Amino acid sequence: FREAMDGAVPALARLKEGESTEQDVRKLFGAPESERTVGGGKGLVYPLGPEGAHTLLIRIGADGKYQGREDLLTRQNFGRIQPGQRQADVLAVIGRPGREQEYRLKQETAWEWRFNDGAETRMFVVMFNAAGQVVSTAIEEDPRRTGGR
């Protein structure tokens, strides 16, 4: 993962754990899409590209130093999304979706994330009811592989 991300985002290779600062991260990536508390420090969330296959959580320690990164769009994190959770719960685990689709007749909304699943790109889909609660999740083939959206 680290090598793939370094190739995809050359700025990541310039960050040194324990040396680079939060200011260095913000200089390279700009303002994060969101921030969260992570193990005594903070996490800066950066979705990579519109409908990109990675959403980075860059960890900053209590001392303000860069402590590493992780991709939020993983099967492990997808497994944490359960029926009954609210939209805010989903955002806290995997960040904002790349795409939203409303199904008025069913009174449901789909949130979709494109992600790398080994060598394949797939879609993770979360369906919400009208109250904004998860009703189902699914991992699907990426329609772009077959000429779709």
Coordinates of C-alpha atoms in Angstrom, one line a residue:
F1 CA 0.0 0.0 0.0
R2 CA 2.7 2.5 1.0
E3 CA 4.5 2.2 -2.3
A4 CA 1.3 2.5 -4.3
M5 CA 0.3 5.6 -2.4
D6 CA 3.8 7.1 -2.7
G7 CA 3.5 6.6 -6.5
A8 CA 0.0 8.0 -6.7
V9 CA 0.7 11.0 -4.5
P10 CA 4.4 12.1 -4.7
A11 CA 3.8 14.5 -1.8
L12 CA 3.5 11.6 0.6
A13 CA 7.1 10.6 0.0
R14 CA 8.2 14.0 1.3
L15 CA 6.6 13.4 4.7
K16 CA 8.8 11.9 7.4
E17 CA 7.3 10.2 10.4
G18 CA 8.2 12.0 13.7
E19 CA 9.8 14.9 11.8
S20 CA 7.3 16.5 9.5
T21 CA 4.7 18.7 11.2
E22 CA 1.0 19.3 10.7
Q23 CA 2.0 22.5 9.0
D24 CA 4.1 20.5 6.5
V25 CA 1.1 18.3 5.8
R26 CA -1.3 21.2 5.3
K27 CA 1.3 22.9 3.0
L28 CA 1.5 19.8 0.8
F29 CA -2.2 18.8 0.8
G30 CA -4.1 22.0 1.8
A31 CA -7.0 22.0 4.2
P32 CA -8.3 18.5 5.1
E33 CA -11.9 17.5 4.2
S34 CA -12.4 16.8 7.9
E35 CA -10.6 16.3 11.2
R36 CA -11.0 13.7 14.0
T37 CA -9.5 12.7 17.3
V38 CA -7.1 9.7 16.9
G39 CA -5.2 8.2 19.8
G40 CA -4.2 11.3 21.7
G41 CA -3.6 13.3 18.5
K42 CA -5.7 14.1 15.5
G43 CA -6.5 12.6 12.1
L44 CA -6.7 14.8 8.9
V45 CA -8.9 13.2 6.3
Y46 CA -8.1 13.7 2.6
P47 CA -10.2 12.1 -0.1
L48 CA -7.9 11.7 -3.2
G49 CA -9.6 13.0 -6.3
P50 CA -13.3 13.1 -7.2
E51 CA -14.4 9.5 -6.8
G52 CA -10.8 8.5 -6.1
A53 CA -10.0 5.0 -4.8
H54 CA -8.3 6.2 -1.7
T55 CA -9.3 8.4 1.3
L56 CA -6.2 9.1 3.5
L57 CA -6.3 9.6 7.2
I58 CA -3.0 11.4 8.1
R59 CA -2.2 11.0 11.8
I60 CA -0.7 13.9 13.7
G61 CA 0.6 13.3 17.2
A62 CA -0.1 15.4 20.3
D63 CA 3.3 16.9 19.6
G64 CA 2.1 18.2 16.2
K65 CA 4.3 15.7 14.3
Y66 CA 3.3 13.5 11.4
Q67 CA 2.8 9.9 12.7
G68 CA 1.8 8.0 9.5
R69 CA -1.2 7.4 7.4
E70 CA -3.8 4.9 6.5
D71 CA -6.3 4.4 3.7
L72 CA -9.9 4.5 5.1
L73 CA -11.4 2.7 2.1
T74 CA -10.7 -0.9 3.1
R75 CA -12.8 -4.0 3.5
Q76 CA -12.0 -4.0 7.2
N77 CA -13.5 -0.5 7.6
F78 CA -16.4 -1.4 5.4
G79 CA -17.2 -4.3 7.8
R80 CA -17.6 -1.7 10.6
I81 CA -20.7 -0.2 8.8
Q82 CA -23.8 -1.8 10.2
P83 CA -27.6 -1.5 9.7
G84 CA -29.1 1.2 11.9
Q85 CA -26.0 3.4 12.0
R86 CA -26.5 7.1 11.0
Q87 CA -24.9 8.9 8.1
A88 CA -22.5 10.7 10.6
D89 CA -21.3 7.3 11.8
V90 CA -20.5 6.2 8.3
L91 CA -18.7 9.5 7.6
A92 CA -16.6 9.0 10.8
V93 CA -15.4 5.6 9.6
I94 CA -14.7 6.0 5.9
G95 CA -15.1 9.7 5.0
R96 CA -17.5 11.3 2.5
P97 CA -18.7 9.3 -0.5
G98 CA -17.5 9.9 -4.0
R99 CA -21.1 9.8 -5.3
E100 CA -24.7 10.0 -3.9
Q101 CA -27.8 8.7 -5.7
E102 CA -31.3 9.3 -4.5
Y103 CA -34.1 6.7 -5.1
R104 CA -37.3 8.7 -4.4
L105 CA -39.7 5.8 -4.9
K106 CA -37.9 3.6 -2.5
Q107 CA -37.2 6.6 -0.2
E108 CA -33.6 5.5 0.0
T109 CA -30.3 7.2 -0.8
A110 CA -27.1 5.4 -1.9
W111 CA -23.7 6.5 -1.0
E112 CA -20.9 5.1 -3.1
W113 CA -17.1 4.8 -2.7
R114 CA -14.7 3.6 -5.4
F115 CA -11.8 1.6 -3.8
N116 CA -8.9 -0.7 -4.7
D117 CA -9.6 -4.3 -3.9
G118 CA -6.3 -6.0 -4.7
A119 CA -5.7 -5.5 -8.4
E120 CA -9.3 -4.6 -9.0
T121 CA -11.3 -1.4 -8.5
R122 CA -14.7 -2.0 -6.9
M123 CA -17.6 0.0 -5.4
F124 CA -18.7 0.0 -1.8
V125 CA -22.4 1.0 -1.6
V126 CA -24.3 2.0 1.6
M127 CA -28.1 2.4 1.4
F128 CA -29.8 4.8 3.8
N129 CA -33.5 5.0 4.6
A130 CA -35.4 8.3 4.7
A131 CA -34.4 8.7 8.4
G132 CA -30.7 8.6 7.4
Q133 CA -30.0 5.2 8.8
V134 CA -28.1 2.4 7.1
V135 CA -30.3 -0.3 5.7
S136 CA -27.8 -2.3 3.7
T137 CA -24.2 -2.4 2.3
A138 CA -22.7 -4.1 -0.7
I139 CA -19.5 -4.4 -2.6
E140 CA -20.1 -4.3 -6.3
E141 CA -18.1 -4.4 -9.5
D142 CA -16.9 -1.0 -10.7
P143 CA -19.2 0.0 -13.6
R144 CA -16.4 2.0 -15.2
R145 CA -14.8 -1.4 -16.0
T146 CA -17.8 -2.2 -18.2
G147 CA -18.3 1.2 -19.7
G148 CA -20.7 2.6 -17.0
R149 CA -20.5 5.6 -14.8

